[in-house]
């Protein structure tokens, strides 16, 4: 038995552009592309308003042609009225060094890429985490709710395949339970008849041994039915026609020669139908 994917290669080749855009790859590509564009726009704005060539900065003076300007007169001599600092004077500490002008754009790009990486990792991890939680719930309870088929295309395909697998598992378990119930319930009737016929055996020792074997077999069948009944105890309540069940049992008893009749009326009840039918 070979498993087939929900979409084959020819079907994927016929996808429309809008359907391709609804994929996990397209979403991740869009997130990173948006982060790069925003980071470059912020860097351009920073260079434009705070860089060395911002528009409000005056242009430098043009260089003079033909001669070189020398130092002004008295260059290097202390100005008039200059007094040396007193002894023990310490000049104030220099201001802290300023960060280079390109550090802010670099920080913008780094922050945008970190945010994009976080969003991309979340997009990748969320479907896997949801499927893991659904698988854990399914292992504990076959009647757990199905996995929501939402998100990008790949996540929806995986959720759809998981829900189909869940339904198949539930159907197989229910078929197994129904088969075991039918076999166990059908075997109880001939075993009960054999138990009655054992009483007609004249040999007491043989009668005791056969009776013990029949009692053991009936006990195993009762244990199986009890186990299946507990399995079905979690099923939802359903409306059940008790009057129809009583009429059916009375007809079966009449066919075996008993004088049984049913009189009266009973409204349908909301019960677990399996214990009522196989009691």
mmCIF file of C-alpha atoms in Angstrom, residues 17-273:
data_model
loop_
_atom_site.group_PDB
_atom_site.id
_atom_site.type_symbol
_atom_site.label_atom_id
_atom_site.label_comp_id
_atom_site.label_asym_id
_atom_site.label_seq_id
_atom_site.Cartn_x
_atom_site.Cartn_y
_atom_site.Cartn_z
ATOM 1 C CA UNK A 17 0.187 32.918 -8.497
ATOM 2 C CA UNK A 18 -2.137 33.756 -5.608
ATOM 3 C CA UNK A 19 -2.077 30.125 -4.459
ATOM 4 C CA UNK A 20 1.713 30.083 -4.597
ATOM 5 C CA UNK A 21 1.810 33.232 -2.493
ATOM 6 C CA UNK A 22 -0.127 31.393 0.242
ATOM 7 C CA UNK A 23 2.812 29.111 1.035
ATOM 8 C CA UNK A 24 5.226 29.035 3.940
ATOM 9 C CA UNK A 25 8.141 29.882 1.643
ATOM 10 C CA UNK A 26 6.348 32.957 0.309
ATOM 11 C CA UNK A 27 5.501 34.171 3.803
ATOM 12 C CA UNK A 28 9.062 33.770 5.062
ATOM 13 C CA UNK A 29 10.445 35.426 1.924
ATOM 14 C CA UNK A 30 8.033 38.326 2.356
ATOM 15 C CA UNK A 31 8.973 38.805 6.013
ATOM 16 C CA UNK A 32 12.705 38.938 5.301
ATOM 17 C CA UNK A 33 12.226 41.130 2.222
ATOM 18 C CA UNK A 34 10.146 43.590 4.242
ATOM 19 C CA UNK A 35 12.782 43.629 6.986
ATOM 20 C CA UNK A 36 15.559 44.388 4.498
ATOM 21 C CA UNK A 37 13.566 47.171 2.807
ATOM 22 C CA UNK A 38 12.632 48.806 6.129
ATOM 23 C CA UNK A 39 16.225 48.584 7.370
ATOM 24 C CA UNK A 40 17.566 50.249 4.223
ATOM 25 C CA UNK A 41 14.925 52.976 4.356
ATOM 26 C CA UNK A 42 15.851 53.763 7.964
ATOM 27 C CA UNK A 43 19.545 53.786 7.070
ATOM 28 C CA UNK A 44 18.913 56.126 4.132
ATOM 29 C CA UNK A 45 16.896 58.474 6.363
ATOM 30 C CA UNK A 46 19.671 58.466 8.956
ATOM 31 C CA UNK A 47 22.357 59.316 6.390
ATOM 32 C CA UNK A 48 20.140 61.998 4.878
ATOM 33 C CA UNK A 49 19.342 63.849 8.111
ATOM 34 C CA UNK A 50 22.281 63.046 10.399
ATOM 35 C CA UNK A 51 25.132 62.031 8.100
ATOM 36 C CA UNK A 52 28.168 64.132 7.134
ATOM 37 C CA UNK A 53 26.467 65.345 3.941
ATOM 38 C CA UNK A 54 23.152 66.420 5.435
ATOM 39 C CA UNK A 55 21.409 69.293 3.597
ATOM 40 C CA UNK A 56 21.565 71.814 6.474
ATOM 41 C CA UNK A 57 25.385 71.704 6.664
ATOM 42 C CA UNK A 58 27.061 74.748 5.006
ATOM 43 C CA UNK A 59 29.385 73.970 2.134
ATOM 44 C CA UNK A 60 33.136 74.316 2.763
ATOM 45 C CA UNK A 61 34.855 77.537 1.527
ATOM 46 C CA UNK A 62 36.473 77.301 -1.867
ATOM 47 C CA UNK A 63 40.276 77.051 -1.827
ATOM 48 C CA UNK A 64 42.224 80.192 -2.747
ATOM 49 C CA UNK A 65 44.301 79.956 -5.900
ATOM 50 C CA UNK A 66 47.806 81.349 -6.476
ATOM 51 C CA UNK A 67 49.293 81.492 -3.017
ATOM 52 C CA UNK A 68 49.321 79.701 0.273
ATOM 53 C CA UNK A 69 48.172 81.490 3.387
ATOM 54 C CA UNK A 70 50.823 81.516 6.111
ATOM 55 C CA UNK A 71 50.297 81.639 9.836
ATOM 56 C CA UNK A 72 48.912 84.911 11.194
ATOM 57 C CA UNK A 73 51.237 87.335 12.975
ATOM 58 C CA UNK A 74 51.953 86.377 16.542
ATOM 59 C CA UNK A 75 51.024 82.803 15.902
ATOM 60 C CA UNK A 76 52.243 80.614 18.747
ATOM 61 C CA UNK A 77 52.635 83.486 21.289
ATOM 62 C CA UNK A 78 50.309 83.582 24.308
ATOM 63 C CA UNK A 79 47.578 86.190 23.991
ATOM 64 C CA UNK A 80 47.591 89.331 26.087
ATOM 65 C CA UNK A 81 46.272 88.878 29.605
ATOM 66 C CA UNK A 82 46.908 85.160 29.555
ATOM 67 C CA UNK A 83 47.565 83.718 32.979
ATOM 68 C CA UNK A 84 48.911 80.246 33.516
ATOM 69 C CA UNK A 85 46.682 77.899 35.515
ATOM 70 C CA UNK A 86 47.417 77.644 39.230
ATOM 71 C CA UNK A 87 49.334 74.722 40.613
ATOM 72 C CA UNK A 88 47.280 71.563 41.112
ATOM 73 C CA UNK A 89 44.775 72.545 38.442
ATOM 74 C CA UNK A 90 43.426 69.594 36.510
ATOM 75 C CA UNK A 91 41.677 70.106 33.239
ATOM 76 C CA UNK A 92 38.206 68.569 32.939
ATOM 77 C CA UNK A 93 38.060 65.091 31.410
ATOM 78 C CA UNK A 94 37.511 64.988 27.691
ATOM 79 C CA UNK A 95 34.018 64.197 26.492
ATOM 80 C CA UNK A 96 33.291 60.523 25.779
ATOM 81 C CA UNK A 97 34.023 59.449 22.245
ATOM 82 C CA UNK A 98 31.064 59.615 19.958
ATOM 83 C CA UNK A 99 29.986 56.557 18.036
ATOM 84 C CA UNK A 100 30.657 56.656 14.317
ATOM 85 C CA UNK A 101 27.821 57.944 12.209
ATOM 86 C CA UNK A 102 27.301 54.550 10.535
ATOM 87 C CA UNK A 103 26.527 52.771 13.855
ATOM 88 C CA UNK A 104 22.857 53.828 13.902
ATOM 89 C CA UNK A 105 22.049 52.434 10.411
ATOM 90 C CA UNK A 106 23.854 49.232 11.309
ATOM 91 C CA UNK A 107 21.749 48.977 14.481
ATOM 92 C CA UNK A 108 18.570 49.524 12.423
ATOM 93 C CA UNK A 109 19.490 46.703 10.050
ATOM 94 C CA UNK A 110 20.458 44.369 12.872
ATOM 95 C CA UNK A 111 17.208 45.042 14.752
ATOM 96 C CA UNK A 112 15.092 44.523 11.627
ATOM 97 C CA UNK A 113 16.811 41.222 10.806
ATOM 98 C CA UNK A 114 16.419 39.996 14.403
ATOM 99 C CA UNK A 115 12.691 40.749 14.303
ATOM 100 C CA UNK A 116 12.358 39.040 10.918
ATOM 101 C CA UNK A 117 14.230 35.978 12.176
ATOM 102 C CA UNK A 118 11.949 35.789 15.240
ATOM 103 C CA UNK A 119 8.789 36.043 13.143
ATOM 104 C CA UNK A 120 10.109 33.481 10.651
ATOM 105 C CA UNK A 121 11.022 31.031 13.397
ATOM 106 C CA UNK A 122 7.547 31.448 14.884
ATOM 107 C CA UNK A 123 5.932 30.773 11.501
ATOM 108 C CA UNK A 124 7.993 27.609 11.169
ATOM 109 C CA UNK A 125 7.516 26.336 14.718
ATOM 110 C CA UNK A 126 3.789 27.027 15.181
ATOM 111 C CA UNK A 127 2.415 24.369 12.760
ATOM 112 C CA UNK A 128 4.847 21.746 14.053
ATOM 113 C CA UNK A 129 3.947 22.530 17.664
ATOM 114 C CA UNK A 130 0.210 22.378 16.934
ATOM 115 C CA UNK A 131 0.589 19.028 15.195
ATOM 116 C CA UNK A 132 2.668 17.667 18.080
ATOM 117 C CA UNK A 133 0.014 18.739 20.600
ATOM 118 C CA UNK A 134 -2.733 17.175 18.472
ATOM 119 C CA UNK A 135 -0.780 13.904 18.189
ATOM 120 C CA UNK A 136 -0.320 13.835 21.971
ATOM 121 C CA UNK A 137 -4.055 14.388 22.536
ATOM 122 C CA UNK A 138 -4.872 11.672 20.002
ATOM 123 C CA UNK A 139 -2.590 9.188 21.767
ATOM 124 C CA UNK A 140 -4.472 9.824 25.017
ATOM 125 C CA UNK A 141 -8.018 10.089 23.636
ATOM 126 C CA UNK A 142 -9.242 8.931 20.223
ATOM 127 C CA UNK A 143 -12.242 11.255 20.545
ATOM 128 C CA UNK A 144 -10.041 14.356 20.800
ATOM 129 C CA UNK A 145 -11.014 17.269 18.509
ATOM 130 C CA UNK A 146 -9.461 17.377 15.032
ATOM 131 C CA UNK A 147 -6.567 19.644 14.155
ATOM 132 C CA UNK A 148 -7.710 23.025 12.735
ATOM 133 C CA UNK A 149 -6.817 23.273 9.044
ATOM 134 C CA UNK A 150 -5.539 26.861 9.135
ATOM 135 C CA UNK A 151 -2.297 28.651 8.312
ATOM 136 C CA UNK A 152 -0.167 28.478 5.168
ATOM 137 C CA UNK A 153 -0.776 25.900 2.471
ATOM 138 C CA UNK A 154 1.795 23.397 3.747
ATOM 139 C CA UNK A 155 0.340 23.566 7.266
ATOM 140 C CA UNK A 156 -3.205 23.045 5.952
ATOM 141 C CA UNK A 157 -2.111 20.034 3.900
ATOM 142 C CA UNK A 158 -0.357 18.483 6.897
ATOM 143 C CA UNK A 159 -3.375 19.139 9.143
ATOM 144 C CA UNK A 160 -5.735 17.609 6.557
ATOM 145 C CA UNK A 161 -3.572 14.484 6.275
ATOM 146 C CA UNK A 162 -3.390 14.239 10.080
ATOM 147 C CA UNK A 163 -7.180 14.495 10.409
ATOM 148 C CA UNK A 164 -7.670 11.776 7.771
ATOM 149 C CA UNK A 165 -5.253 9.530 9.652
ATOM 150 C CA UNK A 166 -7.159 10.251 12.877
ATOM 151 C CA UNK A 167 -10.479 9.263 11.285
ATOM 152 C CA UNK A 168 -9.005 6.045 9.893
ATOM 153 C CA UNK A 169 -7.574 5.091 13.276
ATOM 154 C CA UNK A 170 -10.931 5.717 14.947
ATOM 155 C CA UNK A 171 -12.750 3.664 12.302
ATOM 156 C CA UNK A 172 -10.325 0.759 12.684
ATOM 157 C CA UNK A 173 -10.644 0.778 16.466
ATOM 158 C CA UNK A 174 -14.436 0.932 16.244
ATOM 159 C CA UNK A 175 -14.517 -1.942 13.744
ATOM 160 C CA UNK A 176 -12.299 -4.016 16.015
ATOM 161 C CA UNK A 177 -14.541 -3.287 18.985
ATOM 162 C CA UNK A 178 -17.691 -4.157 17.045
ATOM 163 C CA UNK A 179 -16.158 -7.418 15.840
ATOM 164 C CA UNK A 180 -15.072 -8.435 19.335
ATOM 165 C CA UNK A 181 -18.456 -7.508 20.757
ATOM 166 C CA UNK A 182 -20.285 -9.531 18.114
ATOM 167 C CA UNK A 183 -18.088 -12.591 18.581
ATOM 168 C CA UNK A 184 -18.198 -12.419 22.369
ATOM 169 C CA UNK A 185 -21.936 -11.858 22.499
ATOM 170 C CA UNK A 186 -22.692 -14.602 19.984
ATOM 171 C CA UNK A 187 -20.562 -17.115 21.869
ATOM 172 C CA UNK A 188 -22.356 -16.529 25.155
ATOM 173 C CA UNK A 189 -25.602 -18.090 23.912
ATOM 174 C CA UNK A 190 -24.200 -21.516 22.867
ATOM 175 C CA UNK A 191 -21.991 -21.592 25.953
ATOM 176 C CA UNK A 192 -25.026 -21.029 28.131
ATOM 177 C CA UNK A 193 -26.822 -23.897 26.387
ATOM 178 C CA UNK A 194 -23.784 -26.140 26.867
ATOM 179 C CA UNK A 195 -23.738 -25.225 30.530
ATOM 180 C CA UNK A 196 -27.328 -26.393 30.869
ATOM 181 C CA UNK A 197 -26.632 -29.635 29.013
ATOM 182 C CA UNK A 198 -23.621 -30.375 31.197
ATOM 183 C CA UNK A 199 -26.013 -30.891 34.075
ATOM 184 C CA UNK A 200 -27.383 -33.947 32.261
ATOM 185 C CA UNK A 201 -24.019 -35.746 32.308
ATOM 186 C CA UNK A 202 -24.113 -38.731 34.672
ATOM 187 C CA UNK A 203 -20.391 -38.770 35.478
ATOM 188 C CA UNK A 204 -19.940 -36.274 38.344
ATOM 189 C CA UNK A 205 -16.197 -35.847 37.814
ATOM 190 C CA UNK A 206 -16.557 -35.191 34.091
ATOM 191 C CA UNK A 207 -19.513 -32.896 34.719
ATOM 192 C CA UNK A 208 -17.453 -30.841 37.180
ATOM 193 C CA UNK A 209 -14.481 -30.483 34.835
ATOM 194 C CA UNK A 210 -16.598 -29.465 31.853
ATOM 195 C CA UNK A 211 -18.511 -27.028 34.034
ATOM 196 C CA UNK A 212 -15.270 -25.429 35.206
ATOM 197 C CA UNK A 213 -14.026 -25.054 31.626
ATOM 198 C CA UNK A 214 -17.303 -23.502 30.526
ATOM 199 C CA UNK A 215 -17.291 -21.146 33.503
ATOM 200 C CA UNK A 216 -13.747 -20.066 32.627
ATOM 201 C CA UNK A 217 -14.705 -19.392 29.006
ATOM 202 C CA UNK A 218 -17.796 -17.433 30.040
ATOM 203 C CA UNK A 219 -15.662 -15.428 32.483
ATOM 204 C CA UNK A 220 -13.186 -14.522 29.722
ATOM 205 C CA UNK A 221 -16.026 -13.406 27.458
ATOM 206 C CA UNK A 222 -17.537 -11.330 30.258
ATOM 207 C CA UNK A 223 -14.144 -9.693 30.868
ATOM 208 C CA UNK A 224 -13.847 -8.847 27.177
ATOM 209 C CA UNK A 225 -17.326 -7.353 27.079
ATOM 210 C CA UNK A 226 -16.631 -5.380 30.249
ATOM 211 C CA UNK A 227 -13.415 -3.971 28.758
ATOM 212 C CA UNK A 228 -15.171 -2.946 25.551
ATOM 213 C CA UNK A 229 -17.974 -1.414 27.581
ATOM 214 C CA UNK A 230 -15.465 0.747 29.457
ATOM 215 C CA UNK A 231 -13.907 1.771 26.137
ATOM 216 C CA UNK A 232 -17.264 2.977 24.899
ATOM 217 C CA UNK A 233 -18.179 4.732 28.150
ATOM 218 C CA UNK A 234 -16.676 7.975 26.822
ATOM 219 C CA UNK A 235 -19.006 8.033 23.811
ATOM 220 C CA UNK A 236 -21.668 10.775 23.761
ATOM 221 C CA UNK A 237 -25.217 10.035 24.874
ATOM 222 C CA UNK A 238 -27.739 9.147 22.168
ATOM 223 C CA UNK A 239 -31.501 8.846 21.968
ATOM 224 C CA UNK A 240 -32.461 5.171 22.378
ATOM 225 C CA UNK A 241 -35.834 3.443 21.875
ATOM 226 C CA UNK A 242 -36.150 1.177 24.918
ATOM 227 C CA UNK A 243 -39.608 -0.055 23.853
ATOM 228 C CA UNK A 244 -38.233 -1.383 20.543
ATOM 229 C CA UNK A 245 -35.460 -3.203 22.385
ATOM 230 C CA UNK A 246 -37.946 -4.813 24.787
ATOM 231 C CA UNK A 247 -40.156 -5.931 21.880
ATOM 232 C CA UNK A 248 -37.145 -7.460 20.122
ATOM 233 C CA UNK A 249 -36.087 -9.374 23.229
ATOM 234 C CA UNK A 250 -39.638 -10.610 23.752
ATOM 235 C CA UNK A 251 -39.824 -11.884 20.168
ATOM 236 C CA UNK A 252 -36.528 -13.742 20.581
ATOM 237 C CA UNK A 253 -37.809 -15.328 23.776
ATOM 238 C CA UNK A 254 -41.060 -16.380 22.099
ATOM 239 C CA UNK A 255 -39.115 -18.044 19.301
ATOM 240 C CA UNK A 256 -37.325 -20.140 21.930
ATOM 241 C CA UNK A 257 -40.666 -21.265 23.335
ATOM 242 C CA UNK A 258 -41.130 -18.837 26.222
ATOM 243 C CA UNK A 259 -44.440 -17.133 26.895
ATOM 244 C CA UNK A 260 -43.332 -13.493 27.122
ATOM 245 C CA UNK A 261 -45.163 -10.294 26.268
ATOM 246 C CA UNK A 262 -44.479 -6.569 26.508
ATOM 247 C CA UNK A 263 -47.125 -4.082 27.551
ATOM 248 C CA UNK A 264 -46.886 -0.351 28.060
ATOM 249 C CA UNK A 265 -45.007 2.545 26.490
ATOM 250 C CA UNK A 266 -41.616 4.099 27.177
ATOM 251 C CA UNK A 267 -40.406 7.330 25.606
ATOM 252 C CA UNK A 268 -36.931 7.324 24.024
ATOM 253 C CA UNK A 269 -34.161 7.917 26.537
ATOM 254 C CA UNK A 270 -30.772 9.576 26.119
ATOM 255 C CA UNK A 271 -28.331 6.847 27.159
ATOM 256 C CA UNK A 272 -25.222 4.985 26.043
ATOM 257 C CA UNK A 273 -26.774 2.544 23.535
#
